[in-house]
Tab-separated table of C-alpha atoms and ligand atoms in Angstrom:
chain	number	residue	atom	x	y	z
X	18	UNK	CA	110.176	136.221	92.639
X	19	UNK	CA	111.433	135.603	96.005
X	20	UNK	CA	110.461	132.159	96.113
X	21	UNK	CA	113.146	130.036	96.883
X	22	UNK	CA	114.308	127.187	94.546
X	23	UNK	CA	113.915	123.517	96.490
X	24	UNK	CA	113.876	121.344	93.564
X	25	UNK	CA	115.434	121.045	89.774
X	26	UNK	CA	114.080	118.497	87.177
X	27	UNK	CA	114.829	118.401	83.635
X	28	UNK	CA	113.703	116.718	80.386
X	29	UNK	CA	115.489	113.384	79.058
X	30	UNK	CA	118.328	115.124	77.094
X	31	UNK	CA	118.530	118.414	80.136
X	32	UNK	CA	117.601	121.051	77.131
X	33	UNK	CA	114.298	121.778	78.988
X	34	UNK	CA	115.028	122.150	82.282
X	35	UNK	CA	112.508	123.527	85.553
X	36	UNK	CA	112.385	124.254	89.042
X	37	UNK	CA	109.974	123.554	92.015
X	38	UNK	CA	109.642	126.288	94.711
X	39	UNK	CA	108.181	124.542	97.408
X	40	UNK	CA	107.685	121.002	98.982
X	41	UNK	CA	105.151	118.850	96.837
X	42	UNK	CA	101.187	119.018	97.969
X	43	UNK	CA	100.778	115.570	97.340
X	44	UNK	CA	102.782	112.167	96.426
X	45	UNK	CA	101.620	108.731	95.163
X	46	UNK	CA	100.674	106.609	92.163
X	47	UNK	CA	97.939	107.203	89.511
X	48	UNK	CA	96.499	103.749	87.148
X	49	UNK	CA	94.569	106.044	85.128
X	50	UNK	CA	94.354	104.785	81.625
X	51	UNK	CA	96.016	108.271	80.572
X	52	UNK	CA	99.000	108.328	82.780
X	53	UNK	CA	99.313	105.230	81.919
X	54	UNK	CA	99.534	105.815	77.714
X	55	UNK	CA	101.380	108.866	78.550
X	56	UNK	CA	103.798	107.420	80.580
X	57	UNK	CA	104.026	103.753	78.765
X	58	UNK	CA	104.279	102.178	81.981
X	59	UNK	CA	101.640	100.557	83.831
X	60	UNK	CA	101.389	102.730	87.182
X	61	UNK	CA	102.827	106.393	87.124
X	62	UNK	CA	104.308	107.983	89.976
X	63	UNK	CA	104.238	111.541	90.334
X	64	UNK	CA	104.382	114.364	92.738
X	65	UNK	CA	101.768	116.897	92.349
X	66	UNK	CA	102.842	120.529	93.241
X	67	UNK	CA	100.664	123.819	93.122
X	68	UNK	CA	100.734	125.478	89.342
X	69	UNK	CA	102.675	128.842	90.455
X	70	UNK	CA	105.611	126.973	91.948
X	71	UNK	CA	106.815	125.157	88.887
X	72	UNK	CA	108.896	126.997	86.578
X	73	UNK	CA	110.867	126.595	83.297
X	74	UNK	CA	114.391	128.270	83.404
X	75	UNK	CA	115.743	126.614	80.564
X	76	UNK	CA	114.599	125.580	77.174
X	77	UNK	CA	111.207	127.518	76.865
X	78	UNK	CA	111.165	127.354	73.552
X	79	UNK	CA	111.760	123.666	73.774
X	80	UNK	CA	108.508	122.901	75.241
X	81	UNK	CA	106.024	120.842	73.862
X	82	UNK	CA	102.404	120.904	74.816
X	83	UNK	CA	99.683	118.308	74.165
X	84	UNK	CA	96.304	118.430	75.965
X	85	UNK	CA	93.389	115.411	75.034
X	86	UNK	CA	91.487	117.207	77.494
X	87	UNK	CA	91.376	120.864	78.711
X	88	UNK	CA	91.574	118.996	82.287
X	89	UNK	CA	95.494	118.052	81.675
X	90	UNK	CA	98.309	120.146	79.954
X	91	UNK	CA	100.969	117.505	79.453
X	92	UNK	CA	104.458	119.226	78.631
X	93	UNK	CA	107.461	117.145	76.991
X	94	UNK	CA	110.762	118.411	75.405
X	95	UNK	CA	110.543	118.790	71.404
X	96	UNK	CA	114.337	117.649	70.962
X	97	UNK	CA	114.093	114.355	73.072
X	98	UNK	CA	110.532	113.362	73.602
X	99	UNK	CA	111.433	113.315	77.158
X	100	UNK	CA	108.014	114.254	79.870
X	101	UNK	CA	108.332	117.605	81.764
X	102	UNK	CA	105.285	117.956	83.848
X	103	UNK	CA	101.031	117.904	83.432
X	104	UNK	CA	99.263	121.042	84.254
X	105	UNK	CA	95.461	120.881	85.842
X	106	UNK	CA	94.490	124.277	85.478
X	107	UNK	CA	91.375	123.584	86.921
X	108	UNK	CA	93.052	122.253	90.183
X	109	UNK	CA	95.873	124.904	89.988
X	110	UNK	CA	97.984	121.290	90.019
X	111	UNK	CA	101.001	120.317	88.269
X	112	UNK	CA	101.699	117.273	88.273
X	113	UNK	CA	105.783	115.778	87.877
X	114	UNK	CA	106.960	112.224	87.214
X	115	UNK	CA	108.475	111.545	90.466
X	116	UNK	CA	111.777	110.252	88.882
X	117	UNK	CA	112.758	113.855	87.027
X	118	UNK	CA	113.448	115.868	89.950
X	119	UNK	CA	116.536	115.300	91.772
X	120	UNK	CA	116.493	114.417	95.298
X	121	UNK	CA	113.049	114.002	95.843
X	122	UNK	CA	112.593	111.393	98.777
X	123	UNK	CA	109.792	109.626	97.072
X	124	UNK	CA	107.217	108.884	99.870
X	125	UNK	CA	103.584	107.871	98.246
X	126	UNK	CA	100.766	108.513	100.561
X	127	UNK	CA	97.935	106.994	98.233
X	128	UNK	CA	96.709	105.577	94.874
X	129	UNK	CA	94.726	107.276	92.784
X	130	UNK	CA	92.193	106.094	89.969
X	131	UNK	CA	92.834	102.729	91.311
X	132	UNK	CA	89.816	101.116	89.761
X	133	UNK	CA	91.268	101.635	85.885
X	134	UNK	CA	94.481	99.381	87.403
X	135	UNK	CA	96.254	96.639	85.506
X	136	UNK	CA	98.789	96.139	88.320
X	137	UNK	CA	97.479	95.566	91.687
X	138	UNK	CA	100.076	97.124	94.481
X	139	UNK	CA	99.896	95.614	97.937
X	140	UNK	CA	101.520	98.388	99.678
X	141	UNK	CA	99.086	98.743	102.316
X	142	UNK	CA	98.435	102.398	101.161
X	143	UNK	CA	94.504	103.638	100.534
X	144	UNK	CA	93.866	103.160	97.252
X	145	UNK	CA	90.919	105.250	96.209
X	146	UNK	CA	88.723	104.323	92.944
X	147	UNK	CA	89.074	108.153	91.586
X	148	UNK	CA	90.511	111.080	92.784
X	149	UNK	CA	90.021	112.470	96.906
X	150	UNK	CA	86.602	114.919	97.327
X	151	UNK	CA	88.870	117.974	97.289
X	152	UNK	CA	90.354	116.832	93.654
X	153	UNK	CA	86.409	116.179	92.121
X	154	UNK	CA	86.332	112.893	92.929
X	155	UNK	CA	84.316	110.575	95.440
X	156	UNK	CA	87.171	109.626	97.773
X	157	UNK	CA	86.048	105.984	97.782
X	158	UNK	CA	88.299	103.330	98.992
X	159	UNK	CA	88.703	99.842	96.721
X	160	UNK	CA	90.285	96.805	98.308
X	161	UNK	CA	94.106	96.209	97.219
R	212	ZN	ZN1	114.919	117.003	76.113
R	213	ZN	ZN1	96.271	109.561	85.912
């Protein structure tokens, strides 16, 4: 408790619905081939925040879980289908499609996984071939 409430998001139909305690870590794009199948859209944009600020406080029981690997929890309302958020329990991440939570001033910093694109992005932001050092990856930089 005593955390203080900064953002609300909630499934497509609102059964499910959760909060965000705190500003995100991290905001930008990820090609991966899985965000991309999960997400049915060809980039995904997301905002990652740490595991213990993200909360459900409506709809528990509503929540859906699917993991193809133990590296990513995906969540997604049973009555609607609609995404909730990905955990990364090894990164104690969480990561939120951008577009749920309400008032979020979307401002990308980077791309991730950028060498499994299918749509380039000329941007001008770094787009790194995996994930930064600190998230397991190599932090190398592809061209746009
Ligand atoms: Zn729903
Ligand atoms: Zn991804």
């Amino acid at each position: 408790m005593g955390e203080v409430q900064k953002y609300k998001a909630a499934c497509f139909c609102g059964k499910v619905e959760f909060e965000l305690s705190s500003e995100p870590v991290a905001m930008g794009y990820c090609h991966c081939e899985s965000c991309r199948r999960w997400s049915a859209s060809p980039v995904n944009a997301l905002a990652m925040w740490k595991l213990e600020s993200v909360r459900v406080v409506q709809g528990a029981d509503m929540v859906g879980g699917f993991s193809k690997t133990p590296q990513a929890h995906r969540q997604w309302c049973k009555v609607c289908g609609g995404h909730l958020f990905t955990e990364h329990p090894e990164l104690g991440l969480a990561d939120v499609p951008a577009a749920l939570v309400e008032g979020l001033a979307f401002r990308p910093s980077l791309h991730v996984n950028y060498k499994e694109k299918v749509l380039s992005i000329k941007d001008g932001l770094p787009k790194l071939s995996d994930l930064p050092k600190e998230m397991g990856g190599t932090g190398s930089v592809l061209p746009e």
